[in-house]
Short mmCIF file of C-alpha atoms and ligand atoms in Angstrom, two decimals:
data_model
loop_
_atom_site.label_atom_id
_atom_site.label_comp_id
_atom_site.label_asym_id
_atom_site.label_seq_id
_atom_site.Cartn_x
_atom_site.Cartn_y
_atom_site.Cartn_z
CA MET A 284 -88.75 -12.23 -28.32
CA GLY A 285 -86.83 -9.19 -27.26
CA LYS A 286 -88.25 -5.68 -27.09
CA ASP A 287 -89.56 -4.02 -30.30
CA ILE A 288 -87.25 -1.50 -31.89
CA ILE A 289 -88.96 1.61 -32.81
CA THR A 290 -87.44 4.05 -35.25
CA LEU A 291 -88.20 7.61 -36.18
CA ALA A 292 -87.08 8.39 -39.73
CA ILE A 293 -86.85 11.49 -41.80
CA GLU A 294 -86.59 11.84 -45.59
CA SER A 295 -86.01 15.23 -47.23
CA SER A 296 -83.57 14.73 -50.12
CA CYS A 297 -85.75 16.40 -52.80
CA ASP A 298 -89.36 17.72 -52.80
CA GLU A 299 -91.09 15.39 -50.23
CA THR A 300 -90.99 16.09 -46.51
CA SER A 301 -91.51 12.66 -45.00
CA VAL A 302 -91.51 11.23 -41.52
CA ALA A 303 -92.11 7.56 -40.60
CA ILE A 304 -92.39 5.47 -37.53
CA MET A 305 -91.22 1.95 -38.12
CA LYS A 306 -91.46 -1.12 -35.85
CA ASN A 307 -88.61 -3.61 -36.07
CA GLY A 308 -87.60 -2.19 -39.42
CA ARG A 309 -90.25 -3.59 -41.68
CA GLU A 310 -93.50 -2.71 -40.06
CA VAL A 311 -94.91 0.84 -40.87
CA LEU A 312 -96.73 2.44 -37.94
CA ALA A 313 -96.85 5.85 -39.76
CA ASN A 314 -95.32 7.22 -43.06
CA GLU A 315 -96.49 10.88 -43.44
CA ILE A 316 -95.53 12.40 -46.79
CA LEU A 317 -95.94 16.05 -47.49
CA SER A 318 -95.27 16.66 -51.29
CA GLN A 319 -94.33 19.96 -52.71
CA ILE A 320 -95.00 18.88 -56.24
CA ASP A 321 -97.75 21.47 -56.66
CA ILE A 322 -95.43 24.27 -55.80
CA HIS A 323 -92.55 23.06 -58.05
CA LYS A 324 -94.92 22.43 -60.91
CA LEU A 325 -95.20 26.05 -61.50
CA TYR A 326 -91.54 26.19 -62.40
CA GLY A 327 -91.41 22.92 -64.41
CA GLY A 328 -88.99 21.25 -61.93
CA VAL A 329 -87.63 21.24 -58.46
CA VAL A 330 -86.32 24.63 -57.29
CA PRO A 331 -83.66 23.71 -54.63
CA GLU A 332 -83.99 27.00 -52.51
CA ILE A 333 -87.77 26.69 -52.51
CA ALA A 334 -87.59 23.07 -51.54
CA SER A 335 -85.24 23.80 -48.53
CA ARG A 336 -87.59 26.57 -47.32
CA HIS A 337 -90.66 24.32 -47.43
CA HIS A 338 -88.93 21.44 -45.62
CA LEU A 339 -87.89 23.93 -42.89
CA GLU A 340 -91.33 25.19 -42.57
CA SER A 341 -93.13 21.87 -42.31
CA ILE A 342 -90.58 19.36 -40.86
CA ASN A 343 -91.63 19.76 -37.19
CA HIS A 344 -95.24 19.54 -38.00
CA VAL A 345 -94.86 16.31 -40.04
CA VAL A 346 -92.80 14.75 -37.10
CA GLU A 347 -95.81 15.63 -34.85
CA GLU A 348 -98.19 14.05 -37.30
CA ALA A 349 -96.11 10.82 -37.62
CA LEU A 350 -95.85 10.35 -33.91
CA LYS A 351 -99.60 11.01 -33.57
CA LYS A 352 -100.36 8.59 -36.41
CA GLY A 353 -98.11 5.88 -35.11
CA ASN A 354 -99.57 6.47 -31.66
CA VAL A 355 -96.07 6.62 -30.06
CA THR A 356 -94.21 9.37 -28.06
CA PHE A 357 -90.54 10.22 -28.02
CA GLU A 358 -90.17 7.84 -25.08
CA ASP A 359 -90.87 4.89 -27.17
CA ILE A 360 -88.39 5.72 -29.99
CA ASP A 361 -85.24 3.76 -29.88
CA PHE A 362 -83.23 5.63 -32.54
CA ILE A 363 -83.68 8.45 -35.14
CA SER A 364 -82.62 8.17 -38.67
CA ALA A 365 -82.41 10.48 -41.72
CA THR A 366 -81.37 10.47 -45.30
CA LYS A 367 -77.69 11.81 -45.36
CA GLY A 368 -77.52 11.90 -49.21
CA PRO A 369 -77.39 12.02 -52.16
CA GLY A 370 -79.79 14.69 -53.01
CA LEU A 371 -80.17 18.54 -52.80
CA VAL A 372 -77.97 19.55 -50.14
CA GLY A 373 -80.00 22.28 -48.72
CA ALA A 374 -82.89 19.94 -48.56
CA LEU A 375 -81.00 17.17 -47.06
CA LEU A 376 -79.55 19.50 -44.33
CA ILE A 377 -83.07 20.23 -42.97
CA GLY A 378 -83.79 16.47 -42.37
CA VAL A 379 -80.25 15.74 -41.04
CA ALA A 380 -80.33 18.78 -38.70
CA THR A 381 -83.79 17.92 -37.42
CA ALA A 382 -82.66 14.34 -36.72
CA LYS A 383 -79.61 15.48 -34.86
CA ALA A 384 -81.46 17.96 -32.71
CA TYR A 385 -83.91 15.34 -31.66
CA ALA A 386 -81.30 12.79 -31.12
CA LEU A 387 -79.25 15.15 -28.91
CA ALA A 388 -82.34 16.52 -27.04
CA MET A 389 -83.83 13.15 -26.39
CA ASN A 390 -80.67 11.25 -25.84
CA LYS A 391 -81.26 8.80 -28.76
CA ASP A 392 -78.99 6.94 -31.23
CA LEU A 393 -78.60 8.44 -34.80
CA VAL A 394 -78.32 6.59 -38.00
CA GLY A 395 -77.62 8.31 -41.42
CA VAL A 396 -79.00 6.43 -44.47
CA HIS A 397 -78.06 6.45 -48.14
CA HIS A 398 -81.24 7.46 -50.17
CA ILE A 399 -80.63 4.61 -52.65
CA HIS A 400 -80.31 1.98 -49.92
CA GLY A 401 -83.66 3.35 -48.68
CA HIS A 402 -85.20 2.80 -52.11
CA ILE A 403 -84.14 -0.76 -52.28
CA CYS A 404 -85.14 -1.43 -48.70
CA ALA A 405 -88.74 -0.31 -49.52
CA ASN A 406 -89.27 -3.72 -50.89
CA TYR A 407 -88.53 -5.34 -47.44
CA ILE A 408 -91.57 -3.55 -46.06
CA GLU A 409 -94.00 -5.10 -48.50
CA HIS A 410 -92.44 -8.35 -49.23
CA LYS A 411 -92.13 -9.93 -45.86
CA ASP A 412 -90.42 -13.07 -47.37
CA LEU A 413 -87.68 -10.97 -49.29
CA GLU A 414 -84.14 -11.45 -48.22
CA PRO A 415 -80.69 -10.63 -49.71
CA PRO A 416 -78.78 -11.69 -51.95
CA PHE A 417 -80.58 -10.33 -55.03
CA LEU A 418 -80.23 -8.13 -58.07
CA ALA A 419 -81.65 -4.58 -57.73
CA LEU A 420 -82.60 -2.17 -60.42
CA VAL A 421 -82.76 1.44 -59.00
CA ILE A 422 -84.49 3.67 -61.37
CA SER A 423 -85.33 7.22 -60.22
CA GLY A 424 -85.02 10.95 -61.20
CA GLY A 425 -81.39 10.99 -59.94
CA HIS A 426 -80.30 7.38 -60.48
CA THR A 427 -80.12 4.42 -62.91
CA ASN A 428 -78.19 1.57 -61.32
CA LEU A 429 -77.91 -2.08 -61.50
CA ILE A 430 -76.84 -3.21 -58.04
CA SER A 431 -75.90 -6.50 -56.47
CA VAL A 432 -77.36 -6.61 -52.85
CA LYS A 433 -75.14 -8.90 -50.97
CA SER A 434 -76.65 -8.49 -47.55
CA TYR A 435 -78.92 -6.11 -45.69
CA THR A 436 -76.14 -3.53 -45.57
CA GLU A 437 -73.74 -4.52 -48.45
CA TYR A 438 -74.18 -3.18 -52.01
CA GLU A 439 -72.08 -3.62 -55.05
CA VAL A 440 -72.76 -1.35 -58.17
CA LEU A 441 -72.60 -3.31 -61.43
CA GLY A 442 -73.63 -0.58 -63.78
CA GLY A 443 -75.01 2.95 -64.01
CA THR A 444 -75.94 5.64 -66.36
CA ARG A 445 -73.14 7.59 -67.96
CA ASP A 446 -75.28 10.74 -68.32
CA ASP A 447 -78.99 11.24 -67.59
CA ALA A 448 -80.94 9.13 -65.13
CA ILE A 449 -83.87 7.42 -66.65
CA GLY A 450 -86.32 9.50 -64.63
CA GLU A 451 -84.61 12.65 -65.83
CA ALA A 452 -85.03 11.38 -69.47
CA TYR A 453 -88.82 10.92 -68.71
CA ASP A 454 -89.08 14.38 -67.12
CA LYS A 455 -87.17 16.06 -69.98
CA VAL A 456 -89.15 14.42 -72.76
CA ALA A 457 -92.40 15.24 -71.05
CA ARG A 458 -91.27 18.82 -70.79
CA VAL A 459 -90.50 18.93 -74.55
CA LEU A 460 -93.93 17.33 -75.26
CA GLY A 461 -95.66 19.90 -72.99
CA LEU A 462 -96.90 17.44 -70.59
CA GLY A 463 -95.65 19.19 -67.28
CA TYR A 464 -93.81 18.03 -64.25
CA PRO A 465 -93.25 15.31 -63.09
CA GLY A 466 -93.16 13.91 -66.46
CA GLY A 467 -92.87 10.06 -65.65
CA PRO A 468 -96.35 9.49 -64.59
CA LYS A 469 -97.68 11.69 -67.41
CA ILE A 470 -95.79 9.80 -70.09
CA ASP A 471 -96.80 6.53 -68.51
CA ALA A 472 -100.51 7.49 -68.79
CA ILE A 473 -100.50 9.10 -72.32
CA ALA A 474 -98.39 6.32 -73.75
CA LYS A 475 -101.29 3.90 -73.27
CA GLU A 476 -103.14 5.86 -76.01
CA GLY A 477 -100.34 5.95 -78.29
CA ASN A 478 -98.53 3.59 -80.86
CA PRO A 479 -95.21 2.52 -79.69
CA GLU A 480 -94.07 1.83 -83.08
CA ALA A 481 -95.20 5.18 -84.60
CA VAL A 482 -91.53 6.66 -84.41
CA HIS A 483 -88.37 4.74 -84.23
CA PHE A 484 -86.06 6.15 -81.74
CA LYS A 485 -82.38 4.83 -81.57
CA ARG A 486 -81.94 2.21 -78.76
CA VAL A 487 -78.48 2.92 -77.14
CA PHE A 488 -76.94 -0.34 -75.74
CA LEU A 489 -73.25 0.93 -75.34
CA GLU A 490 -70.37 -1.65 -75.85
CA LYS A 491 -71.08 -5.39 -75.68
CA GLY A 492 -71.10 -6.61 -72.19
CA SER A 493 -71.48 -3.10 -70.53
CA LEU A 494 -74.16 -2.85 -67.82
CA ASP A 495 -73.92 0.91 -68.12
CA PHE A 496 -76.75 3.01 -69.64
CA SER A 497 -77.01 6.22 -71.71
CA PHE A 498 -80.20 8.12 -71.88
CA SER A 499 -79.17 11.63 -72.94
CA GLY A 500 -79.30 11.07 -76.70
CA ILE A 501 -83.01 10.16 -76.82
CA LYS A 502 -84.17 13.52 -75.65
CA THR A 503 -82.34 15.07 -78.61
CA GLY A 504 -83.90 12.44 -80.72
CA VAL A 505 -87.41 13.44 -79.65
CA LEU A 506 -86.62 17.11 -80.06
CA ASN A 507 -85.17 16.62 -83.53
CA TYR A 508 -88.11 14.47 -84.54
CA ILE A 509 -90.63 17.15 -83.45
CA ASN A 510 -88.75 20.01 -85.20
CA GLY A 511 -88.63 17.88 -88.23
CA GLU A 512 -92.35 17.17 -88.25
CA ARG A 513 -93.15 20.81 -87.74
CA GLN A 514 -90.95 21.92 -90.56
CA LYS A 515 -92.74 19.61 -92.93
CA GLY A 516 -96.10 21.08 -91.63
CA ASN A 517 -97.14 17.72 -89.95
CA GLU A 518 -99.19 17.54 -86.86
CA ILE A 519 -97.41 16.01 -83.70
CA VAL A 520 -99.23 13.12 -82.10
CA VAL A 521 -98.11 13.41 -78.45
CA ALA A 522 -99.27 9.96 -77.36
CA ASP A 523 -97.38 8.35 -80.27
CA ILE A 524 -94.18 10.03 -79.38
CA ALA A 525 -94.53 9.28 -75.73
CA ALA A 526 -95.28 5.66 -76.35
CA SER A 527 -92.30 5.34 -78.87
CA PHE A 528 -89.98 7.13 -76.54
CA GLN A 529 -90.93 5.00 -73.66
CA GLU A 530 -90.69 1.76 -75.69
CA ALA A 531 -87.15 2.67 -76.82
CA VAL A 532 -85.70 3.33 -73.31
CA LEU A 533 -87.62 0.42 -71.59
CA GLU A 534 -86.51 -2.05 -74.31
CA VAL A 535 -82.79 -1.20 -73.52
CA LEU A 536 -83.34 -1.24 -69.73
CA VAL A 537 -85.27 -4.54 -69.80
CA THR A 538 -82.94 -6.32 -72.22
CA LYS A 539 -79.87 -5.33 -70.18
CA VAL A 540 -81.30 -6.29 -66.81
CA ILE A 541 -82.68 -9.61 -67.82
CA ASN A 542 -79.48 -10.42 -69.58
CA SER A 543 -77.36 -9.72 -66.66
CA ALA A 544 -79.70 -11.52 -64.30
CA VAL A 545 -79.46 -14.63 -66.42
CA GLU A 546 -75.70 -14.41 -66.78
CA LEU A 547 -75.17 -13.94 -63.02
CA GLY A 548 -77.62 -16.61 -62.17
CA GLU A 549 -79.72 -14.24 -60.06
CA LYS A 550 -83.15 -15.62 -59.24
CA LYS A 551 -84.61 -12.53 -57.54
CA LEU A 552 -84.98 -9.09 -59.32
CA VAL A 553 -85.92 -6.14 -57.06
CA LEU A 554 -87.15 -2.81 -58.53
CA ALA A 555 -86.76 0.40 -56.72
CA GLY A 556 -87.10 4.18 -57.07
CA GLY A 557 -89.80 6.42 -58.74
CA VAL A 558 -89.67 4.93 -62.18
CA ALA A 559 -90.40 1.46 -60.74
CA ALA A 560 -93.97 2.86 -60.60
CA ASN A 561 -94.07 2.63 -64.45
CA SER A 562 -96.83 0.23 -65.62
CA ARG A 563 -95.19 -0.59 -68.99
CA LEU A 564 -91.96 -1.49 -67.32
CA LYS A 565 -93.70 -3.71 -64.88
CA GLU A 566 -95.62 -5.39 -67.76
CA LEU A 567 -92.40 -6.12 -69.72
CA LEU A 568 -90.46 -7.29 -66.84
CA GLU A 569 -93.13 -9.57 -65.54
CA GLU A 570 -93.24 -11.32 -68.88
CA LYS A 571 -89.46 -11.67 -69.18
CA CYS A 572 -88.97 -12.70 -65.53
CA LYS A 573 -91.57 -15.50 -66.05
CA LYS A 574 -89.84 -16.77 -69.07
CA ASN A 575 -86.53 -16.89 -67.23
CA LYS A 576 -87.83 -18.08 -63.85
CA ILE A 577 -86.77 -14.96 -62.00
CA GLU A 578 -88.93 -13.80 -59.21
CA LEU A 579 -89.80 -10.01 -59.58
CA TYR A 580 -90.41 -7.69 -56.61
CA TYR A 581 -91.38 -4.06 -56.67
CA PRO A 582 -92.86 -1.81 -54.13
CA SER A 583 -96.42 -0.30 -54.21
CA LEU A 584 -96.79 3.34 -55.73
CA LYS A 585 -96.43 5.04 -52.37
CA LEU A 586 -93.30 3.18 -51.50
CA CYS A 587 -91.67 3.53 -54.90
CA THR A 588 -91.29 7.38 -54.68
CA ASP A 589 -89.63 9.19 -51.89
CA ASN A 590 -90.87 8.21 -48.45
CA ALA A 591 -89.37 8.00 -44.95
CA ALA A 592 -90.49 4.34 -44.21
CA MET A 593 -87.96 3.12 -46.63
CA ILE A 594 -85.17 5.12 -44.86
CA GLY A 595 -86.31 3.74 -41.43
CA CYS A 596 -86.09 0.24 -42.85
CA ALA A 597 -82.54 0.58 -44.15
CA ALA A 598 -81.56 2.48 -40.86
CA TYR A 599 -82.92 -0.59 -38.91
CA TYR A 600 -80.41 -3.06 -40.49
CA LYS A 601 -77.50 -0.65 -39.95
CA TYR A 602 -78.58 -0.15 -36.33
CA LEU A 603 -78.70 -3.84 -35.82
CA GLU A 604 -74.99 -3.99 -36.97
CA GLY A 605 -74.02 -1.16 -34.72
CA LYS A 606 -73.47 1.10 -37.59
CA LYS A 607 -74.53 4.42 -35.84
CA ASP A 608 -73.48 7.98 -36.60
CA ALA A 609 -72.15 10.63 -34.27
CA LEU A 610 -73.67 14.19 -34.09
CA ASP A 611 -71.31 15.47 -36.58
CA LEU A 612 -73.24 13.62 -39.32
CA ASP A 613 -73.37 15.69 -42.42
CA ALA A 614 -75.66 16.00 -45.47
CA THR A 615 -73.73 15.29 -48.66
CA ALA A 616 -75.02 16.03 -52.18
CA ILE A 617 -73.11 13.29 -54.00
CA LEU A 618 -72.46 10.06 -52.17
CA GLU A 619 -71.25 6.76 -53.47
CA ILE A 620 -73.67 3.80 -53.24
O1 LIG B 846 -87.54 8.05 -56.47
P1 LIG B 846 -88.03 9.36 -56.84
O2 LIG B 846 -89.37 9.73 -56.12
O3 LIG B 846 -87.13 10.61 -56.51
C1 LIG B 846 -85.70 10.50 -56.81
O4 LIG B 846 -84.97 10.03 -55.78
O5 LIG B 846 -85.43 10.85 -57.94
O6 LIG B 846 -88.17 9.40 -58.52
C2 LIG B 846 -88.77 10.43 -59.23
C3 LIG B 846 -88.74 10.11 -60.65
C4 LIG B 846 -89.25 11.27 -61.49
O7 LIG B 846 -88.27 11.48 -62.61
C5 LIG B 846 -90.57 10.75 -62.07
O8 LIG B 846 -90.86 11.42 -63.43
C6 LIG B 846 -90.43 9.31 -62.15
O9 LIG B 846 -89.51 8.90 -61.04
N1 LIG B 846 -91.74 8.61 -62.09
C7 LIG B 846 -92.02 7.79 -63.15
C8 LIG B 846 -93.28 7.30 -62.83
N2 LIG B 846 -93.58 7.78 -61.55
C9 LIG B 846 -92.69 8.53 -61.16
N3 LIG B 846 -91.50 7.50 -64.33
C10 LIG B 846 -92.08 6.76 -65.28
N4 LIG B 846 -93.33 6.14 -65.01
C11 LIG B 846 -93.94 6.45 -63.84
N5 LIG B 846 -95.20 5.93 -63.60
ZN1 LIG B 847 -85.63 8.85 -54.51
#
């Protein structure tokens, strides 16, 4: 056995300032996450300028906490990594600049990571037996993608959303229903008390054979339904609307994913991103995967949403392949998978 490889990883693409210390890619020594949700809640969504300011204020402190928790010093760190994109560019810049500063000052290697690769790699941390190739469904506030994961560092996009990401649809519908931000967990919870057949929202499957998605229409569908009911003087049952909305989007998502897994002969399905925390989705997929003899993997709640451990894991596999970055590494708002 060679020497352990220790990584310091930073994630700051949206509203979480997170720093992790990873051992050999898959073992978490520390995964500190400072969430700004309570601040952004006041505005009903993430305010980019405020996010950047808070990342800047707290990043060094979170690095110190992670080192302390992981019981390591800078001497023990082999390389530094950070999310390079996609995300809010001002927020990403704080993480990238911090990683570059530490890499330069401490003479360490630097590895920039694609945020979505990180979400997928979160699964390696918890499922020690998981290895590529597999089919991955990435569902977050910014992404809805079906991805063929060829190796630890090679990804092929099979389909994606043509408009809103699924998490975005959850957040928008939650706002319309007055449930607050972030809407995903709120709809997940309240839908449990509602009737998913109360209102029929249109299921948008797009052209036959397409692995793309469209979620923008359903928000208008929900709005029109609410306005219509109000005009008739009827009372709105929020739990019923939430359950009906959720059933409509998940039916499309689950049908497409399972069909493509069967067609491609994929035996492993891996979920990633914040929406992978959804309890109804996991229930539906567990049933369908069992029926089709597909093994289903998803991360625990903490590793589903944004965190630096997943970035450190993805960085480890790039590092092993010598895919390092120079000190001119830049933060990029839009970045191909
Ligand atoms: O991956 P993530 O933390 O950040 C992005 O990279 O976007 O995902 C955040 C998204 C939000 O849209 C949030 O509403 C959604 O994930 N989300 C959920 C649940 N928990 C978080 N959506 C549905 N059900 C949940 N339980
Ligand atoms: Zn994310």
